[in-house]
Coordinates of C-alpha atoms in Angstrom, one line a residue:
M1 CA -32.8 42.7 23.9
L2 CA -35.6 44.0 26.1
V3 CA -35.9 42.2 29.4
G4 CA -39.5 41.2 29.9
T5 CA -41.8 41.8 32.8
L6 CA -40.7 40.4 36.2
H7 CA -41.6 36.8 36.7
R8 CA -40.2 33.5 37.8
G9 CA -39.1 31.4 34.9
Y10 CA -39.3 32.2 31.2
N11 CA -39.1 35.9 31.1
Q12 CA -37.3 36.8 27.9
A13 CA -38.4 36.5 24.3
H14 CA -37.0 33.5 22.6
T15 CA -34.1 34.6 20.4
T16 CA -32.3 31.5 19.4
P17 CA -34.5 29.2 17.2
R18 CA -34.2 25.5 17.9
S19 CA -35.7 24.8 14.4
G20 CA -36.0 26.3 11.0
I21 CA -38.8 28.5 12.1
A22 CA -38.1 32.3 12.3
P23 CA -36.7 33.5 15.6
A24 CA -39.1 34.9 18.1
A25 CA -36.7 37.7 19.0
I26 CA -38.4 40.9 20.1
Q27 CA -39.2 42.8 16.9
Q28 CA -38.7 46.5 16.3
F29 CA -41.5 48.4 14.6
G30 CA -41.1 51.7 12.9
G31 CA -43.5 54.6 12.6
W32 CA -45.5 54.1 15.8
G33 CA -45.9 57.6 17.2
A34 CA -49.7 57.9 17.7
D35 CA -51.1 59.2 21.0
E36 CA -54.4 57.3 20.6
H37 CA -55.2 53.6 20.1
E38 CA -57.7 54.2 17.3
R39 CA -55.1 55.1 14.7
Q40 CA -54.6 52.4 12.0
F41 CA -51.0 51.3 11.6
K42 CA -50.2 50.4 8.0
D43 CA -46.4 50.1 8.2
R44 CA -46.1 47.1 10.5
P45 CA -43.8 44.3 9.4
F46 CA -46.2 41.8 11.0
M47 CA -49.9 41.7 10.5
N48 CA -50.9 39.4 13.3
I49 CA -50.0 41.4 16.3
E50 CA -52.5 40.5 19.0
K51 CA -54.4 43.4 20.5
V52 CA -54.5 44.5 24.1
L53 CA -57.7 45.0 26.2
I54 CA -57.8 48.6 27.3
D55 CA -60.8 50.5 28.7
G56 CA -63.4 48.1 27.4
S57 CA -62.0 47.5 23.9
W58 CA -59.5 45.3 22.1
V59 CA -57.2 47.9 20.6
E60 CA -53.9 48.0 18.7
S61 CA -51.0 48.4 21.0
L62 CA -48.7 51.4 20.7
G63 CA -45.7 49.3 21.5
R64 CA -42.7 49.2 19.1
E65 CA -41.7 45.6 20.2
A66 CA -43.3 42.2 20.2
F67 CA -42.6 38.6 21.3
Q68 CA -43.7 35.1 20.6
A69 CA -44.4 32.2 22.9
V70 CA -42.6 28.9 22.6
D71 CA -43.8 25.3 22.6
P72 CA -41.6 23.7 25.2
Q73 CA -42.2 20.2 23.8
T74 CA -40.6 21.1 20.4
G75 CA -38.7 24.3 21.1
R76 CA -40.5 25.9 18.2
T77 CA -41.9 29.4 18.4
L78 CA -45.7 29.7 18.1
S79 CA -47.0 31.9 15.3
E80 CA -48.7 34.7 17.1
F81 CA -46.9 37.9 18.0
Y82 CA -47.8 39.8 21.2
P83 CA -47.0 43.4 22.0
V84 CA -44.8 44.9 24.6
S85 CA -46.9 47.7 26.0
P86 CA -45.2 51.1 26.4
W87 CA -45.8 53.3 29.5
S88 CA -48.4 55.4 27.8
E89 CA -50.5 52.2 27.3
V90 CA -50.0 51.0 30.9
D91 CA -50.9 54.5 32.2
R92 CA -54.0 54.5 30.2
A93 CA -55.1 51.2 31.7
V94 CA -54.6 52.5 35.2
Q95 CA -56.5 55.7 34.4
A96 CA -59.4 53.6 33.0
A97 CA -59.3 51.3 36.1
S98 CA -59.5 54.3 38.4
V99 CA -62.6 55.6 36.7
A100 CA -64.2 52.1 36.9
A101 CA -63.3 51.9 40.6
W102 CA -65.2 55.1 41.4
R103 CA -68.2 54.0 39.3
V104 CA -68.5 50.7 41.2
R105 CA -67.8 52.0 44.6
G106 CA -70.7 51.3 46.9
W107 CA -72.1 48.6 44.7
S108 CA -73.4 45.5 46.5
G109 CA -71.5 42.3 46.4
E110 CA -74.3 40.7 44.4
R111 CA -73.2 42.7 41.3
F112 CA -69.6 41.3 41.5
A113 CA -70.9 37.8 42.4
A114 CA -73.1 37.7 39.3
F115 CA -70.1 38.8 37.1
L116 CA -67.8 36.1 38.6
E117 CA -70.4 33.4 38.1
T118 CA -71.0 34.5 34.5
F119 CA -67.3 34.4 33.8
A120 CA -67.0 30.9 35.3
E121 CA -69.8 29.6 33.1
R122 CA -68.1 31.1 30.0
L123 CA -64.8 29.4 30.9
E124 CA -66.5 26.1 31.1
K125 CA -68.0 26.5 27.7
R126 CA -64.6 27.4 26.1
A127 CA -62.7 24.8 28.0
E128 CA -61.5 22.7 25.0
E129 CA -59.8 25.7 23.3
L130 CA -58.4 27.0 26.6
I131 CA -56.9 23.6 27.5
A132 CA -55.4 23.1 24.0
T133 CA -53.8 26.5 24.0
A134 CA -52.4 26.2 27.5
H135 CA -50.9 22.8 26.7
A136 CA -49.2 24.1 23.5
E137 CA -47.7 27.0 25.4
T138 CA -46.6 25.3 28.6
A139 CA -46.4 21.5 27.8
L140 CA -48.5 20.8 31.0
A141 CA -50.4 17.6 30.6
V142 CA -53.9 17.9 29.2
E143 CA -55.1 15.1 31.4
P144 CA -55.3 15.2 34.3
R145 CA -53.4 18.5 35.0
L146 CA -55.2 21.0 32.8
K147 CA -58.6 19.4 32.1
S148 CA -59.4 17.6 35.4
V149 CA -57.4 19.7 37.9
E150 CA -56.4 23.2 37.1
L151 CA -59.3 24.5 35.0
P152 CA -62.0 23.1 37.4
R153 CA -60.0 24.6 40.3
T154 CA -60.0 27.9 38.6
V155 CA -63.7 27.9 38.0
N156 CA -64.3 26.7 41.5
Q157 CA -62.4 29.5 43.1
L158 CA -64.3 32.0 40.9
R159 CA -67.5 30.6 42.3
Q160 CA -66.2 30.6 45.9
A161 CA -65.3 34.3 45.5
A162 CA -68.7 35.0 44.1
A163 CA -70.3 33.3 47.2
A164 CA -68.2 35.4 49.5
A165 CA -69.0 38.6 47.7
R166 CA -72.7 37.8 47.8
D167 CA -72.7 36.9 51.5
G168 CA -70.7 40.0 52.5
S169 CA -69.4 38.7 55.8
W170 CA -65.8 39.1 54.5
V171 CA -66.1 42.9 55.2
Q172 CA -66.0 42.1 58.9
A173 CA -68.4 44.9 59.8
T174 CA -67.8 45.9 63.4
I175 CA -70.2 48.1 65.3
D176 CA -69.8 49.8 68.7
T177 CA -73.3 51.1 69.4
K178 CA -72.3 52.9 72.6
A179 CA -69.5 55.0 71.0
N180 CA -71.3 55.0 67.6
I181 CA -68.1 53.9 65.9
R182 CA -68.4 51.5 63.0
S183 CA -65.8 50.0 60.7
M184 CA -65.5 47.5 57.8
Y185 CA -63.3 46.4 54.9
A186 CA -64.0 48.1 51.6
P187 CA -62.4 48.0 48.1
I188 CA -58.9 49.4 47.9
G189 CA -59.0 50.5 44.3
P190 CA -57.5 49.2 41.0
V191 CA -55.4 46.0 41.5
A192 CA -52.6 45.0 39.2
V193 CA -52.1 41.2 39.0
F194 CA -48.9 39.7 37.8
G195 CA -49.4 36.0 37.2
P196 CA -46.6 33.3 37.2
N197 CA -45.5 30.9 34.4
N198 CA -46.5 27.6 36.1
F199 CA -50.3 28.0 36.5
P200 CA -51.8 29.3 33.2
F201 CA -55.3 29.2 34.6
A202 CA -55.4 29.1 38.4
F203 CA -53.0 32.0 39.0
N204 CA -53.5 33.8 35.7
G205 CA -53.8 37.6 36.1
A206 CA -57.1 37.5 34.1
A207 CA -58.8 34.6 35.9
G208 CA -56.8 33.2 38.9
G209 CA -56.9 33.5 42.6
D210 CA -55.6 37.0 42.9
F211 CA -58.0 38.1 40.2
A212 CA -61.0 36.4 41.9
A213 CA -60.1 37.9 45.3
A214 CA -59.7 41.4 44.0
V215 CA -62.9 41.4 42.0
A216 CA -64.9 39.8 44.9
A217 CA -63.7 42.7 47.1
G218 CA -65.1 45.1 44.5
N219 CA -61.9 46.2 42.7
P220 CA -61.1 46.6 38.9
V221 CA -58.2 44.4 37.7
I222 CA -55.3 45.2 35.4
A223 CA -54.1 41.7 34.3
K224 CA -50.4 41.4 33.3
G225 CA -50.1 38.3 31.2
H226 CA -47.0 36.0 31.4
T227 CA -44.7 35.7 28.5
S228 CA -44.9 31.9 28.7
H229 CA -48.6 31.7 27.9
P230 CA -49.9 34.9 26.3
G231 CA -52.4 33.0 24.1
T232 CA -54.0 31.4 27.1
S233 CA -54.2 34.9 28.8
R234 CA -55.8 36.3 25.7
L235 CA -58.5 33.6 25.6
L236 CA -59.3 34.2 29.3
A237 CA -59.4 37.9 28.8
E238 CA -61.8 37.5 25.8
E239 CA -64.2 35.6 28.1
V240 CA -63.8 38.0 31.0
H241 CA -64.5 40.9 28.7
Q242 CA -67.7 39.3 27.5
A243 CA -68.7 38.7 31.1
V244 CA -68.1 42.4 31.9
L245 CA -70.4 43.4 29.0
E246 CA -73.1 40.9 30.1
S247 CA -72.9 42.1 33.7
D248 CA -73.0 45.8 32.8
L249 CA -69.8 46.6 34.6
P250 CA -67.7 49.6 33.6
H251 CA -65.4 49.3 30.6
G252 CA -62.2 49.5 32.5
F253 CA -63.2 46.9 35.1
V254 CA -60.9 44.2 33.6
Q255 CA -58.0 45.0 31.3
L256 CA -55.1 43.0 29.8
I257 CA -51.6 43.8 28.8
Y258 CA -49.1 41.1 27.9
R259 CA -45.7 42.5 28.8
T260 CA -43.9 45.7 29.8
S261 CA -40.3 46.7 30.5
H262 CA -38.9 46.2 33.9
A263 CA -38.9 50.0 34.5
D264 CA -42.6 50.2 33.5
G265 CA -43.5 47.3 35.7
E266 CA -42.0 49.2 38.6
R267 CA -43.9 52.4 37.5
L268 CA -47.1 50.4 37.4
V269 CA -46.9 49.0 41.0
S270 CA -46.1 52.5 42.3
H271 CA -48.8 54.4 40.3
A272 CA -50.6 57.0 42.3
L273 CA -54.0 55.7 41.2
L274 CA -53.3 52.0 41.8
G275 CA -54.8 50.4 45.0
A276 CA -52.6 47.3 45.3
T277 CA -50.6 44.6 43.5
G278 CA -50.7 40.8 43.6
Y279 CA -47.5 39.2 42.3
T280 CA -46.4 35.5 42.0
G281 CA -42.9 34.9 40.7
S282 CA -39.2 35.0 41.5
R283 CA -37.7 36.5 44.6
Q284 CA -35.3 38.8 42.7
A285 CA -38.0 40.3 40.5
G286 CA -40.6 40.5 43.2
L287 CA -38.3 42.4 45.5
R288 CA -37.6 45.0 42.8
L289 CA -41.3 45.5 42.4
K290 CA -41.7 45.7 46.2
Q291 CA -39.0 48.4 46.5
A292 CA -40.8 50.5 43.9
A293 CA -44.2 50.0 45.5
D294 CA -42.9 50.7 49.0
R295 CA -41.3 54.0 47.9
A296 CA -44.8 55.0 46.8
G297 CA -46.6 53.6 49.8
K298 CA -48.5 51.1 47.7
P299 CA -49.4 47.6 49.1
I300 CA -47.9 44.7 47.1
Y301 CA -48.5 41.1 48.1
L302 CA -45.7 38.8 46.9
E303 CA -45.5 35.0 46.6
L304 CA -41.8 34.4 46.1
S305 CA -39.5 31.4 46.5
S306 CA -40.0 28.4 48.7
I307 CA -38.2 25.1 49.1
N308 CA -40.8 23.5 51.4
P309 CA -38.7 21.4 53.8
V310 CA -39.8 17.8 54.5
F311 CA -38.5 16.1 57.7
V312 CA -38.6 12.3 57.7
L313 CA -38.0 11.1 61.2
P314 CA -36.3 7.8 62.0
G315 CA -39.4 5.9 63.1
A316 CA -41.2 6.7 59.9
L317 CA -38.4 5.4 57.9
D318 CA -38.2 2.2 59.9
E319 CA -42.0 1.7 59.4
R320 CA -42.6 2.5 55.7
L321 CA -39.4 3.4 53.9
E322 CA -40.4 2.3 50.4
D323 CA -43.8 4.0 50.5
L324 CA -42.2 7.2 51.6
A325 CA -39.7 7.1 48.8
Q326 CA -42.4 6.6 46.3
E327 CA -44.6 9.4 47.8
F328 CA -41.7 11.8 47.8
A329 CA -40.6 11.0 44.2
T330 CA -44.2 11.3 42.9
S331 CA -44.6 14.7 44.6
C332 CA -41.2 16.1 43.6
L333 CA -41.5 15.1 39.9
M334 CA -45.2 16.0 39.5
G335 CA -45.5 18.7 36.9
T336 CA -41.7 18.5 36.4
G337 CA -41.3 20.0 39.9
Q338 CA -42.7 23.3 38.8
F339 CA -44.9 24.0 41.8
C340 CA -44.2 26.7 44.4
T341 CA -44.9 23.9 47.0
N342 CA -42.5 21.4 45.5
P343 CA -40.5 19.4 48.2
G344 CA -37.1 20.9 47.5
L345 CA -35.4 20.0 50.8
V346 CA -35.6 16.7 52.6
L347 CA -34.0 16.4 56.0
L348 CA -33.0 13.1 57.6
V349 CA -31.1 11.8 60.6
G350 CA -28.1 9.9 59.2
G351 CA -27.7 6.1 59.5
E352 CA -28.2 2.9 57.5
T353 CA -31.9 3.4 57.1
A354 CA -31.5 7.0 55.9
E355 CA -29.0 5.7 53.3
K356 CA -31.5 3.2 52.1
F357 CA -34.1 5.9 51.7
V358 CA -31.7 8.1 49.7
A359 CA -31.0 5.1 47.4
A360 CA -34.7 4.3 47.0
A361 CA -35.4 7.9 46.0
Q362 CA -32.4 8.0 43.7
Q363 CA -33.6 4.8 41.9
R364 CA -37.1 6.3 41.3
F365 CA -35.6 9.6 40.0
A366 CA -33.3 7.7 37.6
Q367 CA -36.1 5.5 36.3
A368 CA -38.7 8.2 35.9
P369 CA -38.8 10.0 32.5
A370 CA -37.8 13.7 32.7
G371 CA -40.8 16.0 32.2
T372 CA -40.9 19.0 30.0
L373 CA -40.1 22.4 31.6
L374 CA -42.0 25.5 30.9
G375 CA -39.3 27.3 28.9
E376 CA -35.6 27.7 28.2
G377 CA -35.4 30.3 31.0
V378 CA -36.6 27.7 33.5
L379 CA -34.1 25.2 32.2
R380 CA -31.3 27.7 32.4
N381 CA -32.1 28.8 35.9
L382 CA -32.5 25.2 37.1
V383 CA -29.1 24.1 35.8
D384 CA -27.5 27.3 37.2
S385 CA -29.1 26.7 40.6
V386 CA -27.8 23.1 40.7
E387 CA -24.3 24.3 39.9
S388 CA -24.6 26.9 42.7
L389 CA -25.7 24.2 45.2
V390 CA -22.7 22.0 44.2
A391 CA -20.4 25.0 44.6
S392 CA -21.8 25.4 48.1
G393 CA -21.0 21.9 49.1
A394 CA -23.8 19.7 47.8
R395 CA -23.1 16.5 45.8
V396 CA -25.1 15.3 42.9
V397 CA -26.7 11.9 43.5
S398 CA -28.7 11.7 40.3
G399 CA -29.1 13.9 37.2
G400 CA -28.0 17.5 37.2
H401 CA -27.8 18.2 33.4
A402 CA -30.0 19.5 30.7
Q403 CA -31.2 16.9 28.2
S404 CA -30.5 17.2 24.5
G405 CA -33.3 17.2 22.0
P406 CA -36.0 19.6 20.9
A407 CA -38.0 19.3 24.2
I408 CA -36.9 21.6 27.0
R409 CA -35.9 19.2 29.7
C410 CA -33.5 18.6 32.6
E411 CA -32.6 15.2 34.1
N412 CA -34.4 14.4 37.3
T413 CA -31.9 15.7 39.9
L414 CA -31.2 14.7 43.5
L415 CA -28.4 16.2 45.6
R416 CA -27.2 15.6 49.1
V417 CA -25.2 17.4 51.7
D418 CA -24.2 16.6 55.3
G419 CA -25.5 18.5 58.2
D420 CA -22.2 20.3 59.1
T421 CA -21.9 21.7 55.5
F422 CA -25.5 22.8 55.5
L423 CA -25.1 24.7 58.8
S424 CA -21.9 26.4 57.4
H425 CA -23.6 27.4 54.2
A426 CA -27.3 27.5 55.2
E427 CA -28.3 30.5 53.1
A428 CA -26.7 29.4 49.9
L429 CA -28.0 25.8 50.2
Q430 CA -31.5 27.1 50.6
A431 CA -31.6 28.8 47.2
E432 CA -34.6 27.6 45.2
A433 CA -33.9 25.4 42.2
F434 CA -37.3 25.6 40.4
G435 CA -38.0 22.3 38.6
N436 CA -37.5 18.6 39.0
E437 CA -34.8 18.8 41.8
S438 CA -34.5 18.2 45.5
L439 CA -31.7 18.4 48.1
F440 CA -31.3 15.8 50.9
V441 CA -29.7 17.1 54.1
I442 CA -28.3 14.3 56.3
A443 CA -27.9 15.3 59.9
K444 CA -25.5 13.3 62.1
D445 CA -28.1 13.1 64.9
A446 CA -31.4 14.4 66.2
E447 CA -29.7 17.4 67.9
Q448 CA -28.2 18.5 64.7
L449 CA -31.5 18.1 62.9
L450 CA -33.0 20.6 65.3
K451 CA -30.1 23.0 64.7
I452 CA -30.7 22.7 61.0
A453 CA -34.4 23.4 61.4
A454 CA -33.5 26.6 63.3
K455 CA -31.5 27.8 60.3
L456 CA -34.4 27.5 57.8
E457 CA -35.7 30.5 56.0
G458 CA -39.4 31.2 55.7
N459 CA -41.4 28.8 53.5
L460 CA -44.9 28.2 52.3
T461 CA -45.0 24.8 53.7
G462 CA -43.2 22.4 56.1
C463 CA -43.8 18.7 56.5
I464 CA -43.0 16.2 59.3
Y465 CA -43.3 12.5 58.6
S466 CA -43.3 10.5 61.9
H467 CA -44.0 7.0 63.2
R468 CA -47.7 6.1 63.2
G469 CA -47.3 5.0 66.8
A470 CA -45.3 7.0 69.4
L471 CA -41.7 6.3 68.5
D472 CA -41.0 9.7 67.0
D473 CA -43.2 11.7 69.4
A474 CA -40.4 13.1 71.6
L475 CA -38.5 14.4 68.6
Y476 CA -41.6 15.7 66.9
D477 CA -42.5 17.7 70.0
R478 CA -39.2 19.5 69.9
L479 CA -39.1 19.9 66.1
A480 CA -42.6 21.1 65.4
P481 CA -42.5 24.4 67.3
I482 CA -39.3 25.4 65.4
L483 CA -40.7 24.5 62.0
R484 CA -44.1 26.1 62.9
S485 CA -42.5 29.5 63.1
R486 CA -40.9 29.2 59.7
V487 CA -43.8 28.0 57.5
G488 CA -47.2 29.2 56.6
R489 CA -48.7 25.6 56.4
L490 CA -47.5 22.8 58.6
L491 CA -48.3 19.3 57.3
N492 CA -48.1 15.9 59.0
D493 CA -47.5 12.7 57.0
K494 CA -48.4 14.4 53.7
M495 CA -46.5 16.0 50.8
P496 CA -47.0 19.7 50.3
T497 CA -47.8 19.8 46.5
G498 CA -51.6 19.9 46.9
V499 CA -53.1 23.4 47.7
A500 CA -56.8 23.0 48.4
V501 CA -59.0 26.0 47.6
S502 CA -60.5 26.1 51.1
P503 CA -61.4 28.9 53.4
A504 CA -58.9 27.4 55.9
M505 CA -56.0 27.3 53.5
N506 CA -52.9 29.4 54.0
H507 CA -50.9 29.8 50.9
G508 CA -48.4 32.2 52.4
G509 CA -45.7 32.2 54.9
P510 CA -42.7 34.1 56.4
F511 CA -40.2 35.9 54.1
P512 CA -38.9 34.9 51.5
A513 CA -41.9 32.7 50.8
T514 CA -44.0 35.9 50.7
G515 CA -43.5 39.6 51.3
H516 CA -45.8 39.5 54.4
P517 CA -46.6 36.5 56.7
G518 CA -50.1 37.7 57.6
F519 CA -51.8 37.1 54.2
T520 CA -52.7 34.2 51.9
A521 CA -52.9 34.0 48.2
V522 CA -55.4 31.0 48.4
G523 CA -58.5 30.7 50.5
I524 CA -61.6 32.8 50.3
P525 CA -62.4 35.1 52.1
A526 CA -59.0 35.6 53.8
S527 CA -57.3 36.3 50.5
M528 CA -59.7 39.1 49.7
H529 CA -58.4 41.3 52.6
R530 CA -55.2 41.9 50.7
F531 CA -57.2 44.1 48.3
A532 CA -59.3 45.9 50.9
A533 CA -58.9 49.0 53.1
L534 CA -60.2 49.2 56.6
E535 CA -62.6 52.2 56.8
C536 CA -64.0 53.6 60.0
F537 CA -67.0 55.8 60.5
D538 CA -67.2 57.8 63.8
N539 CA -70.6 59.4 64.7
V540 CA -71.7 59.3 61.1
R541 CA -75.4 59.7 60.5
A542 CA -77.1 56.4 59.8
I543 CA -78.4 57.4 56.4
R544 CA -74.8 58.2 55.3
L545 CA -73.4 54.8 56.4
P546 CA -72.6 52.0 54.0
P547 CA -75.5 49.4 54.2
A548 CA -73.2 46.9 56.0
L549 CA -72.8 49.3 59.0
R550 CA -76.4 50.3 59.5
D551 CA -78.4 48.8 62.2
A552 CA -80.4 46.6 59.8
N553 CA -78.4 43.6 58.4
P554 CA -78.5 44.3 54.6
T555 CA -78.6 40.6 53.6
G556 CA -79.9 39.0 56.7
K557 CA -77.1 36.5 56.5
M558 CA -74.0 38.7 56.9
W559 CA -72.1 38.1 60.1
R560 CA -71.2 41.3 62.0
L561 CA -69.4 42.0 65.3
V562 CA -71.9 44.1 67.2
D563 CA -70.8 45.2 70.7
G564 CA -68.4 42.3 70.9
T565 CA -70.7 39.6 69.7
W566 CA -70.8 38.0 66.3
T567 CA -74.4 38.0 65.0
Q568 CA -76.5 38.0 61.9
G569 CA -79.1 40.2 63.6

């Protein structure tokens, strides 16, 4: 079997049918030897192979293999077949994107802003079909998740990106009039976007945050769909293609392939004509891509694994134990725990109150129905991860097993471990278990809690719950600096699962949460700088300068750093 493109979760074609429907194993096609997409293939065993979007046209794939998505609620394969693109097809997409990048270089942000706004409007008009398709492929709830939260969030971030592109301040134009040296951020070139399995809209390669940031910075995008929701990606790409046509952008400005081999994914991120890559997925797969990109000197921005530690200090437990237990259970089980900011590690100082908190959380986990996971790969990885945690010294408090039945589910799972064991096996006990699971770490005292904090790996988020008065202040003041250095976003008295699309948001953090601690995947305009290059002009004649670096402000609203002072002048 071909191993699919590198992502967290459900990465392989479904090969063992859970019903009487034909298997969705990768299919072998014969007689596909054409060098051009325009050839008509008459010898296919399947007639409904979806097309890929290459260089401005929906064309037949040259791939000899195909896959199907699975409905996680029933375990049944969905009817459509999607192609696995060979290298010749991937290379053609990069070539077309490179041509598009040269054509749009120097265009004003207004052009990209108009395109993003047109795309956002088209998504709103097709919302019903998009939501239905995403629900069928992922089992994520129609309401409120897809309809009221994720699709509006996706449209909102497209419009925020449009506003940043139009304003232009994101380029951080810097002018030294005395030395006649001027610099600014500019488009980096074609961007490949690998989307994850858990956000079919908001992180999709053809519409999500990386897409929006790359386009707003003036770059063409090659979207790599995810195997879990190819139909959703196709619908998004249909609308983005129409927006490209309506906005008179070059044909290769946005393209879509569904899947590649591992080797071709590595060739893509290291392609000589590629500017950068945005990736959200598993640590193992992401690091393989990073090695390939690093060898070629190509930037790649990775969002990897995170267990998002939550410290609940003694005063907070004394004050509001039941409320905190409910808040934690709601956060951890939301979306069946399939969030990169899921609270996967809870740290407590041992004692009678801590035991009551564990019992209260266990009761809520046991009573709550288990949600549907995104795919069999997610289920398999979750069960394997729980077994690994147990082998490293953790003990199951609740759940821990896959549920039988057609739906792809695992019991809501809580584990616990004492502080001494955690300190002895800190690396193994911080392995991400992606899904409806969390591990409680019970320290014997406050001093050990601080030692545990010092052993934490990098995470997207870290939370501290403390007494509303001053009972926990002394411990907080010692704990917060340790945790601050290990997380991208520090929270107080709030679970981490919400990620606001705000300019102030940091959805990043130290390794292994991401591949670089200085960048964010959410938050315009900061996220745009991943897909930009800093360009400097030394003693260049005014007429040859980009408009943003000339003496006159091109928009009248753009903020520029002129001789050390930020000004719109």
